[in-house]
Short mmCIF file of C-alpha atoms and ligand atoms in Angstrom, two decimals:
data_model
loop_
_atom_site.label_atom_id
_atom_site.label_comp_id
_atom_site.label_asym_id
_atom_site.label_seq_id
_atom_site.Cartn_x
_atom_site.Cartn_y
_atom_site.Cartn_z
CA UNK A 1 -96.19 -202.14 -166.55
CA UNK A 2 -94.94 -203.64 -163.29
CA UNK A 3 -97.17 -202.27 -160.54
CA UNK A 4 -94.74 -203.41 -157.87
CA UNK A 5 -91.56 -201.92 -159.36
CA UNK A 6 -89.83 -199.45 -157.03
CA UNK A 7 -86.92 -198.58 -159.33
CA UNK A 8 -85.79 -194.98 -158.89
CA UNK A 9 -87.68 -194.51 -155.60
CA UNK A 10 -85.92 -193.54 -152.38
CA UNK A 11 -87.16 -195.24 -149.21
CA UNK A 12 -86.38 -194.24 -145.61
CA UNK A 13 -86.96 -197.02 -143.07
CA UNK A 14 -86.71 -196.10 -139.38
CA UNK A 15 -85.44 -198.68 -136.91
CA UNK A 16 -83.88 -200.58 -139.77
CA UNK A 17 -80.66 -201.90 -138.24
CA UNK A 18 -82.32 -205.23 -137.38
CA UNK A 19 -85.59 -207.11 -137.10
CA UNK A 20 -88.66 -206.02 -139.02
CA UNK A 21 -87.19 -202.71 -140.23
CA UNK A 22 -84.19 -204.47 -141.74
CA UNK A 23 -86.41 -207.05 -143.44
CA UNK A 24 -88.67 -204.33 -144.86
CA UNK A 25 -85.64 -202.39 -146.15
CA UNK A 26 -84.33 -205.58 -147.77
CA UNK A 27 -87.74 -206.16 -149.39
CA UNK A 28 -88.04 -202.63 -150.77
CA UNK A 29 -84.48 -202.82 -152.12
CA UNK A 30 -85.29 -206.13 -153.81
CA UNK A 31 -88.10 -204.32 -155.66
CA UNK A 32 -85.62 -201.70 -156.91
CA UNK A 33 -85.75 -198.91 -154.29
CA UNK A 34 -82.73 -197.02 -153.05
CA UNK A 35 -82.69 -197.29 -149.26
CA UNK A 36 -81.81 -195.09 -146.28
CA UNK A 37 -81.53 -197.08 -143.06
CA UNK A 38 -82.19 -195.25 -139.78
CA UNK A 39 -81.51 -196.26 -136.16
CA UNK A 40 -79.44 -194.81 -133.27
CA UNK A 41 -76.54 -197.27 -132.92
CA UNK A 42 -74.21 -196.36 -135.78
CA UNK A 43 -72.10 -199.51 -135.57
CA UNK A 44 -75.09 -201.80 -135.93
CA UNK A 45 -76.49 -199.54 -138.65
CA UNK A 46 -73.25 -199.79 -140.65
CA UNK A 47 -73.32 -203.61 -140.31
CA UNK A 48 -76.84 -203.64 -141.74
CA UNK A 49 -75.84 -201.30 -144.56
CA UNK A 50 -72.84 -203.45 -145.47
CA UNK A 51 -74.97 -206.64 -145.50
CA UNK A 52 -77.52 -205.12 -147.87
CA UNK A 53 -74.85 -203.45 -150.01
CA UNK A 54 -73.23 -206.88 -150.42
CA UNK A 55 -76.44 -207.99 -152.12
CA UNK A 56 -75.90 -205.24 -154.68
CA UNK A 57 -78.38 -202.76 -153.25
CA UNK A 58 -77.96 -198.96 -153.10
CA UNK A 59 -78.08 -198.37 -149.34
CA UNK A 60 -77.17 -195.37 -147.17
CA UNK A 61 -77.55 -194.69 -143.45
CA UNK A 62 -78.94 -191.82 -141.39
CA UNK A 63 -78.43 -192.24 -137.65
CA UNK A 64 -80.79 -190.19 -135.52
CA UNK A 65 -83.21 -190.62 -132.63
CA UNK A 66 -86.77 -190.61 -133.97
CA UNK A 67 -88.09 -189.28 -130.63
CA UNK A 68 -85.94 -186.12 -130.77
CA UNK A 69 -87.68 -183.33 -132.74
CA UNK A 70 -84.49 -181.43 -133.61
CA UNK A 71 -82.66 -184.60 -134.62
CA UNK A 72 -85.58 -185.64 -136.83
CA UNK A 73 -85.71 -182.24 -138.55
CA UNK A 74 -81.95 -182.25 -139.16
CA UNK A 75 -81.93 -185.91 -140.22
CA UNK A 76 -84.68 -185.51 -142.83
CA UNK A 77 -83.11 -182.29 -144.11
CA UNK A 78 -79.75 -184.04 -144.53
CA UNK A 79 -81.29 -187.01 -146.37
CA UNK A 80 -83.22 -184.81 -148.79
CA UNK A 81 -80.20 -182.56 -149.44
CA UNK A 82 -77.48 -185.20 -149.67
CA UNK A 83 -79.32 -188.22 -151.09
CA UNK A 84 -82.60 -187.09 -152.60
CA UNK A 85 -86.34 -186.66 -152.07
CA UNK A 86 -87.91 -189.36 -149.94
CA UNK A 87 -90.59 -191.21 -151.95
CA UNK A 88 -91.34 -193.89 -149.35
CA UNK A 89 -91.25 -193.59 -145.56
CA UNK A 90 -91.61 -196.62 -143.30
CA UNK A 91 -92.20 -195.61 -139.67
CA UNK A 92 -91.01 -198.81 -138.06
CA UNK A 93 -88.85 -197.87 -135.05
CA UNK A 94 -90.51 -199.11 -131.89
CA UNK A 95 -89.94 -200.72 -128.53
CA UNK A 96 -91.58 -203.02 -126.02
CA UNK A 97 -91.60 -202.90 -122.20
CA UNK A 98 -93.24 -205.82 -120.38
CA UNK A 99 -94.52 -205.03 -116.88
CA UNK A 100 -98.00 -205.40 -115.33
CA UNK A 101 -99.78 -202.06 -115.54
CA UNK A 102 -100.03 -201.63 -111.76
CA UNK A 103 -96.23 -201.61 -111.57
CA UNK A 104 -95.49 -199.81 -114.84
CA UNK A 105 -93.04 -196.92 -114.16
CA UNK A 106 -93.95 -193.46 -115.45
CA UNK A 107 -90.56 -193.05 -117.13
CA UNK A 108 -91.09 -196.28 -119.08
CA UNK A 109 -94.56 -195.09 -120.12
CA UNK A 110 -93.09 -191.83 -121.41
CA UNK A 111 -90.33 -193.64 -123.27
CA UNK A 112 -92.62 -196.14 -125.00
CA UNK A 113 -95.11 -193.42 -125.96
CA UNK A 114 -92.28 -191.31 -127.39
CA UNK A 115 -90.68 -194.20 -129.26
CA UNK A 116 -93.84 -195.74 -130.69
CA UNK A 117 -96.09 -192.68 -131.26
CA UNK A 118 -94.08 -189.42 -131.15
CA UNK A 119 -91.81 -190.96 -133.78
CA UNK A 120 -94.65 -191.50 -136.25
CA UNK A 121 -95.87 -187.94 -135.72
CA UNK A 122 -92.40 -186.36 -135.90
CA UNK A 123 -90.92 -188.28 -138.83
CA UNK A 124 -94.28 -188.49 -140.59
CA UNK A 125 -94.80 -184.73 -140.37
CA UNK A 126 -91.22 -183.85 -141.39
CA UNK A 127 -91.43 -186.10 -144.46
CA UNK A 128 -95.10 -185.39 -145.20
CA UNK A 129 -94.41 -181.63 -145.40
CA UNK A 130 -91.92 -182.35 -148.18
CA UNK A 131 -94.13 -184.85 -149.99
CA UNK A 132 -97.13 -182.47 -150.10
CA UNK A 133 -95.65 -179.96 -152.61
CA UNK A 134 -94.34 -182.87 -154.69
CA UNK A 135 -97.88 -184.27 -154.89
CA UNK A 136 -96.85 -187.87 -154.22
CA UNK A 137 -95.53 -190.19 -151.56
CA UNK A 138 -96.03 -193.41 -149.64
CA UNK A 139 -95.99 -193.72 -145.88
CA UNK A 140 -96.23 -197.06 -144.10
CA UNK A 141 -96.61 -197.13 -140.31
CA UNK A 142 -95.82 -200.35 -138.47
CA UNK A 143 -98.59 -201.16 -136.01
CA UNK A 144 -99.18 -204.59 -134.52
CA UNK A 145 -101.89 -207.10 -133.70
CA UNK A 146 -101.84 -205.03 -130.49
CA UNK A 147 -103.42 -202.24 -132.57
CA UNK A 148 -106.55 -204.37 -132.05
CA UNK A 149 -106.00 -206.62 -129.06
CA UNK A 150 -104.40 -206.62 -125.62
CA UNK A 151 -102.24 -209.20 -123.85
CA UNK A 152 -101.29 -209.28 -120.16
CA UNK A 153 -98.31 -207.13 -119.18
CA UNK A 154 -98.15 -204.86 -122.22
CA UNK A 155 -101.00 -202.36 -121.74
CA UNK A 156 -98.90 -199.28 -122.63
CA UNK A 157 -97.54 -200.97 -125.79
CA UNK A 158 -101.12 -201.85 -126.74
CA UNK A 159 -102.14 -198.21 -126.25
CA UNK A 160 -99.31 -196.99 -128.46
CA UNK A 161 -100.10 -199.44 -131.25
CA UNK A 162 -103.80 -198.55 -131.12
CA UNK A 163 -102.69 -194.94 -131.52
CA UNK A 164 -100.48 -195.82 -134.48
CA UNK A 165 -103.52 -197.34 -136.19
CA UNK A 166 -105.62 -194.20 -135.69
CA UNK A 167 -102.75 -191.82 -136.53
CA UNK A 168 -102.39 -193.77 -139.78
CA UNK A 169 -106.05 -193.16 -140.58
CA UNK A 170 -105.70 -189.48 -139.67
CA UNK A 171 -102.58 -188.99 -141.78
CA UNK A 172 -104.26 -190.77 -144.69
CA UNK A 173 -107.31 -188.55 -144.36
CA UNK A 174 -105.32 -185.29 -144.26
CA UNK A 175 -102.88 -186.17 -147.02
CA UNK A 176 -104.75 -188.33 -149.57
CA UNK A 177 -105.72 -185.11 -151.41
CA UNK A 178 -102.01 -184.46 -152.01
CA UNK A 179 -101.47 -187.82 -153.68
CA UNK A 180 -99.92 -189.36 -150.57
CA UNK A 181 -101.04 -192.82 -149.51
CA UNK A 182 -100.61 -193.55 -145.80
CA UNK A 183 -101.24 -197.11 -144.67
CA UNK A 184 -100.15 -199.47 -141.93
CA UNK A 185 -98.88 -203.00 -141.51
CA UNK A 186 -99.98 -204.93 -138.43
CA UNK A 187 -97.47 -207.72 -137.86
CA UNK A 188 -98.40 -210.68 -135.71
CA UNK A 189 -95.64 -212.44 -133.77
CA UNK A 190 -92.21 -212.48 -135.44
CA UNK A 191 -88.94 -213.75 -134.00
CA UNK A 192 -86.94 -210.55 -133.46
CA UNK A 193 -84.88 -209.14 -130.57
CA UNK A 194 -87.94 -207.20 -129.40
CA UNK A 195 -89.60 -210.58 -128.74
CA UNK A 196 -86.50 -212.34 -127.40
CA UNK A 197 -88.16 -213.04 -124.02
CA UNK A 198 -91.18 -214.62 -125.70
CA UNK A 199 -89.09 -216.65 -128.15
CA UNK A 200 -87.20 -218.12 -125.18
CA UNK A 201 -90.45 -218.98 -123.38
CA UNK A 202 -91.60 -222.45 -124.52
CA UNK A 203 -94.99 -222.05 -122.86
CA UNK A 204 -95.58 -218.85 -124.85
CA UNK A 205 -94.53 -220.44 -128.13
CA UNK A 206 -96.93 -223.31 -127.44
CA UNK A 207 -99.74 -220.88 -126.70
CA UNK A 208 -98.91 -218.90 -129.84
CA UNK A 209 -98.97 -221.97 -132.07
CA UNK A 210 -102.45 -222.83 -130.74
CA UNK A 211 -103.75 -219.25 -130.91
CA UNK A 212 -102.51 -218.53 -134.47
CA UNK A 213 -104.57 -220.17 -137.22
CA UNK A 214 -101.33 -220.62 -139.24
CA UNK A 215 -99.93 -222.43 -136.19
CA UNK A 216 -96.50 -220.77 -135.94
CA UNK A 217 -94.31 -217.70 -135.50
CA UNK A 218 -93.94 -215.46 -138.54
CA UNK A 219 -90.70 -215.08 -140.48
CA UNK A 220 -89.81 -211.41 -141.05
CA UNK A 221 -89.36 -212.13 -144.76
CA UNK A 222 -93.12 -212.77 -144.87
CA UNK A 223 -93.63 -209.01 -144.44
CA UNK A 224 -91.99 -208.32 -147.81
CA UNK A 225 -95.13 -208.62 -149.94
CA UNK A 226 -97.19 -206.29 -147.77
CA UNK A 227 -94.39 -203.69 -147.66
CA UNK A 228 -93.78 -203.73 -151.42
CA UNK A 229 -97.52 -203.54 -152.12
CA UNK A 230 -98.06 -200.52 -149.85
CA UNK A 231 -94.90 -198.78 -151.15
CA UNK A 232 -95.74 -199.24 -154.82
CA UNK A 233 -98.16 -198.03 -157.47
CA UNK A 234 -100.15 -201.23 -156.83
CA UNK A 235 -101.71 -199.47 -153.80
CA UNK A 236 -102.47 -196.13 -155.51
CA UNK A 237 -106.09 -196.05 -154.23
CA UNK A 238 -105.45 -197.68 -150.84
CA UNK A 239 -105.60 -195.07 -148.07
CA UNK A 240 -105.68 -195.55 -144.30
CA UNK A 241 -105.74 -199.34 -144.44
CA UNK A 242 -104.05 -201.56 -141.86
CA UNK A 243 -102.82 -204.75 -143.49
CA UNK A 244 -102.49 -207.44 -140.83
CA UNK A 245 -99.76 -209.97 -141.53
CA UNK A 246 -100.43 -212.24 -138.59
CA UNK A 247 -101.21 -215.80 -139.66
CA UNK A 248 -104.88 -215.07 -138.93
CA UNK A 249 -104.65 -213.98 -135.26
CA UNK A 250 -106.90 -210.94 -135.73
CA UNK A 251 -109.36 -213.05 -137.75
CA UNK A 252 -110.04 -215.51 -134.97
CA UNK A 253 -110.81 -216.02 -131.28
P1 NDP B 1 -86.20 -204.65 -132.74
O1 NDP B 1 -86.07 -204.37 -131.28
O2 NDP B 1 -85.65 -205.93 -133.28
O3 NDP B 1 -85.59 -203.41 -133.59
C1 NDP B 1 -85.96 -202.09 -133.27
C2 NDP B 1 -85.24 -201.13 -134.20
O4 NDP B 1 -85.67 -199.81 -133.89
C3 NDP B 1 -83.73 -201.16 -134.07
O5 NDP B 1 -83.14 -200.92 -135.33
C4 NDP B 1 -83.47 -199.98 -133.12
O6 NDP B 1 -82.12 -199.55 -133.28
C5 NDP B 1 -84.51 -199.00 -133.62
N1 NDP B 1 -84.91 -197.96 -132.67
C6 NDP B 1 -85.43 -198.11 -131.43
N2 NDP B 1 -85.64 -196.92 -130.85
C7 NDP B 1 -85.25 -195.97 -131.76
C8 NDP B 1 -85.19 -194.56 -131.74
N3 NDP B 1 -85.59 -193.86 -130.66
N4 NDP B 1 -84.72 -193.90 -132.83
C9 NDP B 1 -84.32 -194.60 -133.93
N5 NDP B 1 -84.35 -195.95 -133.99
C10 NDP B 1 -84.80 -196.63 -132.92
O7 NDP B 1 -87.77 -204.53 -133.04
P2 NDP B 1 -88.71 -205.30 -134.10
O8 NDP B 1 -88.03 -205.41 -135.39
O9 NDP B 1 -89.26 -206.52 -133.47
O10 NDP B 1 -89.92 -204.26 -134.19
C11 NDP B 1 -89.96 -203.25 -135.18
C12 NDP B 1 -91.36 -202.65 -135.18
O11 NDP B 1 -92.31 -203.68 -135.43
C13 NDP B 1 -91.77 -201.99 -133.86
O12 NDP B 1 -92.56 -200.86 -134.13
C14 NDP B 1 -92.60 -203.08 -133.19
O13 NDP B 1 -93.52 -202.54 -132.27
C15 NDP B 1 -93.29 -203.68 -134.40
N6 NDP B 1 -93.80 -205.03 -134.21
C16 NDP B 1 -92.96 -206.08 -133.95
C17 NDP B 1 -93.46 -207.36 -133.85
C18 NDP B 1 -92.61 -208.56 -133.64
O14 NDP B 1 -93.14 -209.69 -133.59
N7 NDP B 1 -91.31 -208.43 -133.54
C19 NDP B 1 -94.91 -207.62 -133.95
C20 NDP B 1 -95.69 -206.44 -134.22
C21 NDP B 1 -95.15 -205.21 -134.34
P3 NDP B 1 -81.35 -198.63 -132.16
O15 NDP B 1 -81.64 -199.25 -130.82
O16 NDP B 1 -79.91 -198.68 -132.57
O17 NDP B 1 -81.91 -197.26 -132.30
#
């Protein structure tokens, strides 16, 4: 028995046209899952699909805005009708907005809360309602080291990622009885477009190397093991856990 085999499972990954979502989709496909990639920009989504399909993976796309309740309902309905029941959901779509809190605009607050928290509630609920009668399912929410710790200039992001951690525990608590495992991954610092400003900032990279026990940025491929574990039978009695993949940041001062 291969505890990590995802053959025959269908995985929906939100925000999967690039960055961490794309890497997680790639990882789940490498373990045998069929994949549905979600994001808003259809051109970029199709590029991502074609890249993964070229590796021999079974990949489809579903473009919708994860902050729009009607679009989420229609998007999940279409996936389940046209492709099949979703066995694995990865709530990954998210955004960053860097501004000191005293200057943070209300519109930006509303947008980051909608993108990082409403999305987990909306997509999680729409998929969870379908998993419950089936008596099985895996949901992975992407938090952050900011689920635990703040940094200057990103207070609202920190609030949203703290909320993702607690929503993960709440979802796990409500749905474990239905055979659904809900867990989270807390990535440290990875070189993606979301972090482009930090990657370009040599002083930040120097600080990060000193602050991280592993002494470096993470490579998105290093999230593969955590994603496959939490999506597979290997985690059948793991509920409401946040698995930090951060080179030791949350382990140290
Ligand atoms: P990117 O900015 O590289 O990618 C974000 C993805 O989300 C894109 O595919 C984007 O596509 C999609 N997206 C954004 N808004 C929406 C929306 N409303 N509806 C549907 N899709 C959306 O981000 P990362 O890969 O860096 O981050 C992914 C997740 O990981 C986020 O939740 C982030 O907070 C978290 N994270 C990232 C870390 C890092 O070091 N990079 C560290 C810790 C956590 P499109 O714009 O076309 O919709």
